[in-house]
Coordinates of C-alpha atoms in Angstrom, one line a residue:
M82 CA 32.4 -56.2 -55.0
A83 CA 29.7 -54.8 -57.4
P84 CA 28.7 -51.1 -57.2
L85 CA 26.2 -50.2 -54.5
L86 CA 22.7 -50.9 -55.5
S87 CA 20.5 -47.8 -55.5
K88 CA 17.1 -49.3 -55.9
L89 CA 14.8 -50.3 -53.1
V90 CA 14.6 -54.1 -52.7
V91 CA 11.3 -55.5 -51.3
L92 CA 11.5 -59.2 -50.3
G93 CA 9.5 -61.3 -47.9
G94 CA 7.3 -58.4 -46.9
L95 CA 10.3 -56.2 -45.9
A96 CA 11.5 -53.0 -47.5
G97 CA 15.1 -51.8 -47.2
F98 CA 18.1 -50.8 -49.2
A99 CA 20.3 -53.7 -50.2
A100 CA 24.0 -53.1 -49.7
S101 CA 26.7 -54.1 -52.2
Q102 CA 26.4 -57.5 -53.7
A103 CA 28.5 -60.4 -52.5
S104 CA 29.1 -63.7 -54.4
V105 CA 29.0 -67.0 -52.7
T106 CA 30.1 -70.3 -54.4
V107 CA 28.8 -73.6 -53.1
D108 CA 31.0 -76.6 -54.1
V109 CA 29.4 -79.9 -53.3
G110 CA 32.6 -81.7 -54.3
T111 CA 34.3 -80.5 -51.2
K112 CA 32.8 -82.3 -48.2
F113 CA 33.1 -81.9 -44.4
Q114 CA 31.2 -83.5 -41.5
Q115 CA 28.0 -85.5 -41.7
I116 CA 25.0 -84.0 -40.0
D117 CA 23.1 -86.3 -37.6
G118 CA 20.4 -83.7 -36.8
F119 CA 19.0 -81.4 -34.2
G120 CA 17.0 -82.2 -31.1
F121 CA 16.0 -81.7 -27.5
S122 CA 15.0 -83.5 -24.3
Q123 CA 11.8 -83.9 -22.2
A124 CA 13.6 -85.1 -19.1
F125 CA 12.7 -84.5 -15.5
G126 CA 8.9 -85.0 -15.9
R127 CA 8.4 -82.9 -18.9
A128 CA 7.6 -85.9 -21.1
K129 CA 4.8 -86.8 -18.7
E130 CA 3.6 -83.2 -18.8
F131 CA 3.6 -83.5 -22.6
Q132 CA 1.7 -86.8 -22.4
N133 CA -1.0 -85.3 -20.1
A134 CA -1.5 -82.1 -22.1
P135 CA -4.9 -81.4 -23.7
A136 CA -5.1 -83.4 -27.0
A137 CA -5.2 -80.3 -29.3
T138 CA -2.3 -78.7 -27.4
Q139 CA -0.3 -81.8 -27.5
Q140 CA -0.8 -82.3 -31.2
K141 CA 0.1 -78.7 -32.1
A142 CA 3.3 -78.9 -30.0
L143 CA 4.3 -82.3 -31.6
D144 CA 3.8 -80.8 -35.0
Y145 CA 5.8 -77.7 -34.2
L146 CA 8.7 -79.9 -32.9
F147 CA 8.7 -82.8 -35.3
N148 CA 6.9 -82.0 -38.5
A149 CA 9.5 -81.4 -41.2
T150 CA 7.0 -79.5 -43.5
T151 CA 5.3 -77.1 -41.1
G152 CA 7.5 -77.4 -38.0
A153 CA 11.1 -77.6 -37.1
G154 CA 11.5 -81.3 -38.1
F155 CA 13.7 -82.2 -35.1
S156 CA 15.3 -85.6 -35.6
I157 CA 17.1 -86.4 -32.3
I158 CA 15.6 -86.9 -28.8
R159 CA 17.6 -87.2 -25.6
N160 CA 16.1 -89.3 -22.8
R161 CA 17.3 -89.4 -19.2
V162 CA 18.2 -92.8 -17.7
G163 CA 16.8 -92.4 -14.2
S164 CA 19.1 -93.1 -11.2
G165 CA 16.5 -93.5 -8.4
G166 CA 16.4 -90.2 -6.6
R167 CA 13.1 -89.4 -8.2
G168 CA 11.7 -92.9 -8.0
D169 CA 12.6 -93.3 -11.7
S170 CA 15.3 -96.1 -11.7
I171 CA 14.8 -99.5 -13.3
L172 CA 16.9 -100.8 -10.3
P173 CA 15.1 -99.2 -7.4
T174 CA 16.8 -101.3 -4.7
S175 CA 20.4 -102.4 -4.3
P176 CA 21.2 -106.0 -5.0
G177 CA 23.4 -105.8 -1.8
S178 CA 26.7 -106.1 -3.6
P179 CA 28.1 -105.7 -7.1
S180 CA 27.8 -109.4 -7.6
G181 CA 24.2 -109.6 -6.3
K182 CA 21.4 -110.4 -8.7
P183 CA 19.7 -107.2 -9.7
S184 CA 15.9 -106.9 -9.5
Y185 CA 15.1 -104.7 -12.5
V186 CA 11.6 -103.1 -12.8
W187 CA 10.3 -101.8 -16.1
D188 CA 7.0 -99.8 -15.9
K189 CA 6.8 -99.1 -19.7
D190 CA 6.4 -95.5 -18.8
D191 CA 9.8 -94.1 -17.8
G192 CA 8.4 -90.8 -16.6
G193 CA 6.5 -90.3 -19.8
Q194 CA 9.6 -90.7 -21.9
F195 CA 8.4 -94.1 -23.4
W196 CA 5.3 -92.4 -24.7
F197 CA 7.3 -89.4 -25.9
T198 CA 9.7 -91.7 -27.8
K199 CA 6.8 -93.4 -29.5
Q200 CA 5.5 -90.0 -30.6
A201 CA 8.9 -88.9 -32.0
A202 CA 9.3 -92.2 -33.8
S203 CA 5.9 -91.7 -35.4
Y204 CA 7.3 -88.6 -37.1
G205 CA 10.3 -90.5 -38.4
V206 CA 12.8 -89.8 -35.6
K207 CA 15.4 -92.5 -35.6
T208 CA 18.1 -91.1 -33.3
I209 CA 17.4 -91.8 -29.7
Y210 CA 20.0 -90.8 -27.2
A211 CA 19.8 -92.3 -23.7
D212 CA 21.9 -90.5 -21.2
A213 CA 22.4 -91.2 -17.5
W214 CA 22.9 -88.2 -15.1
S215 CA 24.2 -90.6 -12.5
A216 CA 24.6 -94.2 -11.5
P217 CA 22.2 -95.3 -8.7
G218 CA 23.3 -93.9 -5.4
F219 CA 24.4 -97.2 -3.9
M220 CA 27.0 -97.5 -6.7
K221 CA 28.6 -94.2 -5.9
T222 CA 31.2 -93.0 -3.3
S223 CA 28.6 -90.6 -1.9
G224 CA 25.9 -93.3 -1.5
S225 CA 23.4 -90.9 -3.1
D226 CA 22.5 -90.2 -6.7
S227 CA 21.9 -86.5 -5.9
S228 CA 25.2 -85.9 -3.9
P229 CA 28.6 -85.4 -5.5
G230 CA 30.4 -88.7 -5.9
F231 CA 32.2 -91.0 -8.2
L232 CA 31.4 -94.5 -9.5
C233 CA 32.8 -97.1 -7.0
G234 CA 35.7 -99.0 -8.5
T235 CA 36.8 -96.5 -11.0
T236 CA 40.4 -95.4 -10.8
G237 CA 41.1 -93.7 -7.5
H238 CA 37.7 -94.6 -5.9
T239 CA 37.6 -97.7 -3.7
C240 CA 34.4 -98.3 -1.8
S241 CA 33.7 -100.8 1.0
S242 CA 30.8 -102.1 -0.9
G243 CA 33.0 -103.1 -3.8
D244 CA 33.6 -102.3 -7.5
W245 CA 30.3 -101.4 -9.2
R246 CA 31.5 -100.7 -12.7
Q247 CA 30.2 -103.9 -14.2
A248 CA 26.9 -103.6 -12.4
Y249 CA 26.5 -100.0 -13.7
A250 CA 27.3 -101.2 -17.3
D251 CA 24.7 -104.0 -16.9
F252 CA 22.2 -101.4 -15.6
L253 CA 22.7 -99.1 -18.6
V254 CA 22.5 -101.9 -21.2
Q255 CA 19.3 -103.3 -19.6
Y256 CA 17.7 -99.8 -19.9
V257 CA 18.6 -99.8 -23.6
K258 CA 17.2 -103.3 -24.1
Y259 CA 13.8 -102.4 -22.6
Y260 CA 13.4 -99.8 -25.4
N261 CA 14.9 -101.9 -28.1
D262 CA 12.6 -104.8 -27.2
A263 CA 9.6 -102.5 -27.7
G264 CA 10.8 -101.6 -31.2
L265 CA 12.3 -98.2 -30.2
T266 CA 16.0 -98.6 -30.9
V267 CA 18.3 -96.6 -28.7
T268 CA 21.1 -95.5 -31.0
H269 CA 23.3 -93.6 -28.6
L270 CA 24.1 -94.2 -24.9
G271 CA 25.9 -91.9 -22.4
F272 CA 26.8 -92.6 -18.8
L273 CA 27.6 -89.1 -17.6
N274 CA 25.9 -85.7 -17.5
E275 CA 27.9 -82.5 -16.6
P276 CA 30.5 -84.4 -14.6
D277 CA 32.3 -81.1 -13.9
Y278 CA 29.3 -79.7 -12.0
S279 CA 27.7 -80.4 -8.6
P280 CA 23.9 -79.5 -8.7
G281 CA 21.3 -80.5 -6.2
Y282 CA 19.8 -83.3 -8.4
S283 CA 21.2 -86.5 -9.8
Q284 CA 24.8 -86.2 -10.6
M285 CA 28.1 -88.0 -10.9
Q286 CA 31.6 -86.6 -11.3
I287 CA 34.8 -87.4 -13.0
S288 CA 38.3 -85.9 -12.5
T289 CA 39.9 -83.4 -14.9
N290 CA 42.0 -86.2 -16.3
A291 CA 38.8 -88.3 -17.0
Q292 CA 40.4 -91.3 -15.2
E293 CA 37.0 -92.6 -14.1
A294 CA 35.6 -92.5 -17.6
I295 CA 38.7 -94.1 -19.0
S296 CA 38.4 -97.0 -16.5
F297 CA 34.7 -97.5 -17.2
I298 CA 34.3 -97.1 -21.0
P299 CA 35.8 -100.4 -22.1
I300 CA 33.6 -102.3 -19.6
L301 CA 30.5 -100.6 -21.0
H302 CA 31.6 -101.3 -24.6
E303 CA 32.2 -105.0 -23.8
T304 CA 28.9 -105.3 -21.9
A305 CA 26.9 -103.9 -24.8
A306 CA 28.6 -106.1 -27.3
A307 CA 28.1 -109.2 -25.2
A308 CA 24.4 -108.4 -24.9
G309 CA 24.1 -108.0 -28.7
V310 CA 23.2 -104.3 -28.2
N311 CA 24.4 -102.2 -31.1
V312 CA 24.7 -98.7 -29.6
S313 CA 27.1 -95.8 -30.1
L314 CA 28.7 -94.8 -26.8
T315 CA 29.2 -91.1 -25.9
C316 CA 31.3 -89.1 -23.5
C317 CA 31.2 -86.8 -21.6
D318 CA 28.5 -84.1 -21.7
A319 CA 30.7 -81.6 -20.0
M320 CA 29.3 -78.2 -18.9
G321 CA 31.1 -76.5 -21.8
W322 CA 33.4 -77.0 -24.7
Q323 CA 36.6 -75.9 -23.0
M324 CA 36.2 -78.6 -20.3
Q325 CA 35.1 -81.2 -22.9
S326 CA 38.3 -80.4 -24.8
T327 CA 40.3 -81.3 -21.7
Y328 CA 38.4 -84.5 -21.3
T329 CA 38.8 -85.4 -25.0
T330 CA 42.5 -85.0 -24.9
A331 CA 42.7 -87.4 -21.9
L332 CA 40.4 -89.9 -23.7
V333 CA 42.5 -89.8 -26.8
N334 CA 45.8 -90.2 -24.9
A335 CA 44.4 -93.2 -23.0
G336 CA 43.1 -94.9 -26.2
S337 CA 39.5 -94.7 -25.0
T338 CA 38.1 -93.1 -28.1
Q339 CA 38.3 -96.5 -29.9
Y340 CA 35.2 -97.5 -27.9
L341 CA 33.3 -94.3 -28.5
G342 CA 31.1 -93.1 -31.3
V343 CA 30.5 -89.5 -30.4
I344 CA 32.2 -86.8 -28.3
T345 CA 29.4 -84.8 -26.5
S346 CA 29.3 -81.6 -24.6
H347 CA 27.0 -78.9 -23.4
S348 CA 27.5 -75.2 -23.9
Y349 CA 26.7 -73.5 -20.6
T350 CA 30.2 -72.4 -19.5
S351 CA 31.6 -72.1 -23.1
D352 CA 30.1 -72.4 -26.5
A353 CA 31.3 -74.6 -29.4
K354 CA 33.3 -72.2 -31.5
T355 CA 36.2 -74.1 -32.8
P356 CA 36.7 -77.8 -33.6
L357 CA 37.7 -80.4 -31.1
S358 CA 40.5 -81.6 -33.4
Q359 CA 42.0 -84.2 -31.0
T360 CA 39.9 -86.9 -32.6
G361 CA 38.0 -87.5 -35.8
L362 CA 35.0 -88.8 -33.9
T363 CA 31.6 -87.1 -34.4
K364 CA 30.9 -84.2 -32.1
W365 CA 27.5 -83.2 -30.7
N366 CA 26.3 -80.4 -28.5
T367 CA 23.8 -82.3 -26.4
E368 CA 22.4 -79.6 -24.2
A369 CA 22.1 -75.8 -24.3
G370 CA 19.7 -73.1 -23.1
P371 CA 19.6 -69.6 -21.5
G372 CA 18.4 -71.0 -18.2
S373 CA 16.1 -69.0 -15.9
G374 CA 16.7 -65.9 -13.9
N375 CA 18.6 -62.8 -15.0
G376 CA 15.7 -62.0 -17.4
N377 CA 16.1 -65.3 -19.3
T378 CA 12.4 -65.8 -19.8
F379 CA 10.4 -67.6 -22.5
V380 CA 9.9 -65.0 -25.2
T381 CA 8.9 -65.0 -28.9
T382 CA 11.3 -62.2 -29.6
W383 CA 13.8 -62.7 -32.4
Y384 CA 15.9 -59.6 -31.8
S385 CA 15.5 -56.6 -29.5
R386 CA 18.7 -56.0 -27.6
G387 CA 20.7 -59.2 -28.2
A388 CA 19.6 -60.8 -25.0
N389 CA 20.4 -64.5 -24.2
E390 CA 16.8 -65.6 -24.6
E391 CA 16.2 -64.1 -28.0
G392 CA 16.1 -66.1 -31.2
F393 CA 18.8 -64.3 -33.1
T394 CA 21.3 -64.9 -30.2
W395 CA 20.8 -68.6 -30.8
A396 CA 20.8 -68.3 -34.5
Q397 CA 24.4 -67.1 -34.2
K398 CA 25.3 -69.9 -31.7
I399 CA 23.9 -72.6 -33.9
A400 CA 25.6 -71.2 -37.0
T401 CA 29.0 -70.9 -35.3
A402 CA 28.7 -74.4 -33.9
M403 CA 27.7 -76.2 -37.1
V404 CA 30.1 -74.3 -39.4
N405 CA 33.1 -73.1 -37.4
A406 CA 33.1 -75.9 -34.8
Q407 CA 32.1 -78.5 -37.3
L408 CA 29.4 -80.2 -35.2
S409 CA 27.2 -83.0 -36.5
A410 CA 24.3 -82.3 -34.1
Y411 CA 23.0 -79.6 -31.9
L412 CA 20.4 -80.2 -29.1
F413 CA 18.6 -77.7 -27.0
W414 CA 17.6 -78.5 -23.4
E415 CA 13.9 -79.1 -23.6
G416 CA 11.1 -79.0 -26.2
F417 CA 7.7 -78.4 -24.7
E418 CA 6.4 -77.1 -21.4
I419 CA 3.2 -75.6 -20.0
K420 CA 3.1 -72.2 -18.3
Q421 CA 6.8 -72.2 -17.6
T422 CA 7.5 -68.7 -19.1
Q423 CA 9.9 -67.8 -16.3
S424 CA 12.6 -69.9 -18.1
G425 CA 13.8 -69.6 -21.7
S426 CA 15.2 -73.1 -21.8
H427 CA 12.4 -74.8 -23.8
L428 CA 11.3 -74.2 -27.4
V429 CA 7.5 -74.4 -27.2
D430 CA 5.2 -73.3 -24.3
A431 CA 1.5 -73.4 -23.8
T432 CA 1.6 -70.1 -22.1
D433 CA -2.1 -70.0 -21.3
G434 CA -2.3 -73.8 -20.7
T435 CA -3.8 -74.5 -24.1
N436 CA -2.2 -72.6 -27.0
A437 CA 1.2 -74.0 -28.0
T438 CA 3.5 -71.1 -28.9
P439 CA 7.0 -71.4 -30.3
S440 CA 9.8 -69.2 -29.0
G441 CA 12.1 -67.0 -31.0
I442 CA 14.8 -69.7 -30.3
F443 CA 12.6 -72.3 -31.9
W444 CA 12.7 -70.5 -35.2
A445 CA 16.5 -70.2 -35.0
F446 CA 16.6 -74.0 -35.0
A447 CA 13.9 -74.5 -37.6
M448 CA 15.9 -72.5 -40.2
W449 CA 18.5 -75.4 -40.0
S450 CA 16.6 -78.5 -38.9
R451 CA 13.6 -78.3 -41.3
H452 CA 15.6 -78.7 -44.5
I453 CA 19.0 -80.0 -43.4
R454 CA 18.1 -83.6 -42.8
P455 CA 20.0 -86.5 -41.1
G456 CA 22.8 -87.9 -43.3
A457 CA 23.4 -84.5 -45.0
L458 CA 27.1 -83.5 -45.5
R459 CA 28.4 -80.0 -45.0
V460 CA 30.0 -78.8 -48.2
A461 CA 32.2 -75.9 -49.1
A462 CA 30.8 -72.3 -49.3
S463 CA 33.2 -69.6 -50.2
G464 CA 32.9 -65.9 -50.6
A465 CA 30.5 -65.0 -47.8
P466 CA 30.4 -61.3 -47.0
N467 CA 31.8 -59.9 -43.8
G468 CA 29.5 -60.4 -40.8
F469 CA 28.0 -63.5 -42.3
I470 CA 28.2 -67.1 -41.2
T471 CA 27.3 -69.3 -44.2
G472 CA 26.8 -73.0 -44.0
A473 CA 26.1 -75.2 -47.0
F474 CA 24.9 -78.8 -46.9
Q475 CA 23.9 -81.6 -49.4
N476 CA 21.1 -83.9 -48.3
V477 CA 21.0 -87.6 -49.1
D478 CA 18.4 -86.8 -51.8
G479 CA 20.9 -84.5 -53.5
S480 CA 19.2 -81.2 -52.6
V481 CA 21.5 -78.5 -51.4
V482 CA 20.7 -76.2 -48.5
V483 CA 22.5 -72.9 -47.7
V484 CA 21.9 -71.1 -44.5
F485 CA 23.0 -67.4 -44.3
T486 CA 23.2 -65.8 -40.9
N487 CA 23.6 -62.0 -41.2
T488 CA 25.0 -60.8 -37.9
G489 CA 25.2 -57.2 -39.1
S490 CA 22.4 -54.6 -38.9
G491 CA 22.3 -53.8 -42.6
A492 CA 20.8 -55.8 -45.5
Q493 CA 23.1 -57.6 -47.9
S494 CA 22.4 -58.9 -51.4
V495 CA 24.1 -62.3 -52.0
K496 CA 24.5 -64.0 -55.3
T497 CA 24.9 -67.8 -54.9
S498 CA 26.2 -70.1 -57.6
F499 CA 26.5 -73.9 -57.3
T500 CA 29.3 -76.2 -58.5
G501 CA 28.7 -79.9 -58.9
V502 CA 24.9 -79.7 -58.7
S503 CA 22.2 -78.9 -61.3
S504 CA 18.5 -78.4 -61.1
N505 CA 15.7 -77.6 -63.5
T506 CA 13.9 -75.4 -61.0
A507 CA 14.9 -72.2 -59.1
P508 CA 15.7 -72.6 -55.4
Q509 CA 13.3 -71.9 -52.7
A510 CA 14.2 -69.4 -50.0
W511 CA 12.8 -68.6 -46.5
L512 CA 13.5 -65.7 -44.1
T513 CA 13.3 -65.4 -40.4
N514 CA 13.8 -62.1 -38.5
Q515 CA 11.8 -60.1 -36.1
D516 CA 8.9 -59.6 -38.5
N517 CA 9.0 -62.9 -40.4
K518 CA 9.0 -66.5 -39.2
F519 CA 10.1 -68.9 -41.9
A520 CA 8.5 -66.7 -44.5
S521 CA 8.9 -67.4 -48.2
T522 CA 11.2 -64.9 -49.9
E523 CA 12.5 -64.4 -53.4
A524 CA 15.6 -66.1 -54.9
K525 CA 16.0 -64.2 -58.1
A526 CA 17.7 -65.8 -61.2
D527 CA 21.0 -64.1 -62.0
G528 CA 22.9 -65.5 -64.9
G529 CA 22.9 -69.1 -63.8
A530 CA 23.2 -68.1 -60.1
F531 CA 20.5 -66.8 -57.7
T532 CA 20.4 -63.6 -55.7
V533 CA 18.6 -63.1 -52.5
S534 CA 18.5 -60.1 -50.2
I535 CA 19.3 -60.9 -46.6
P536 CA 18.1 -58.3 -44.0
G537 CA 20.2 -57.4 -41.0
R538 CA 20.1 -59.7 -38.0
S539 CA 18.3 -62.4 -40.0
V540 CA 18.6 -65.9 -41.2
V541 CA 17.8 -66.9 -44.8
T542 CA 17.7 -70.6 -45.8
L543 CA 18.1 -71.3 -49.5
K544 CA 17.2 -74.8 -50.9
M545 CA 18.1 -76.1 -54.3
A546 CA 16.6 -79.4 -55.6
G547 CA 19.6 -81.5 -56.4
G548 CA 21.1 -83.6 -59.2
S549 CA 24.7 -84.2 -60.3
G550 CA 26.1 -81.2 -62.1

């Protein structure tokens, strides 16, 4: 450690005493997981609400969410495959039996998700995740898509109507084909959502040993392959990472991971803090949010008291997930809503019906998603000061991005050097805290390295234009 700095450091419009200087070394020669991106959903009618918003409001919200220059640059969307309880299924009526001929119906709307997907694609989004909350009710042991039940025919669940596993696989693949045929390629497909939870809306369960998923996954894989649908299958979107770890162990032991592309989970009951090391498959957090009630409202606050709906709370969650748990993607629950400030589970709200306003959580994501682009690789970053979570990434274009999350209350001066990368220009740096939202800040040249002051409870993103060093 260098001696304490005694001078006042003024950066990004902030004044404060910088603490002792730490030195961080970024080594692009040591590589970890590939980054697929960051994203959100517009399920359960929110896509239609977005589609029907006033034109100026709609455009502002789209730019906030998808523009990689002025907004967050989100690069993944998660669409819900409707199961019929809300009149949203492509198979609204039972064919009578698993072997009956299905009468699929495609309205080219999908609850506004078809429009929404086209808007995302126009910004360059290429990762489209289609996820089913449930099979249609007539395929389940409960006979209802919104009541707890299992897919008929899966291990341990015999139904008088027969084995619906193949019919469910056909249903999912047909949904994907409708989008693919329209030029909107679905890249990832899931058949479960929170199977360890019993809500009052569309749902389908699996056992702790994942026996139902294990008996269905090969059928879905073979059905997609036979239809010529090239899609990466996911499992299991559990409520939290502890439960997903249990499912993952079962999938690995059964050999099911050979058919999968991504292990997926939510982070409601437990956050992603350590790797799911049972398999080398890519891992995504596919849903998260503070929910509603208990004060978890939509706020623009970055930090006040460390509440669940504040931006800095989520800055720490994202950093922990991407660096410590080695995730390749992190998705929030929903993106845009209108006058829904009683809930903090969306990123942008038109609070007065017309003016799109980003939340504090939005800026926590933007500090990662704007400059860490799909295809980037996480690389080594050593020497971070205590209380910091530091993630370094190299994009496909060679640029290197370092995200510093200072969880402490005091400012810290950090000197960053780079191994294996060179540039003719100084890096750019941006700061987000309570007083600054993606504000430009100074990265000062320091003997071939660069020093930046990082205020307490803040995130600073440093970007170096890349070339081989």
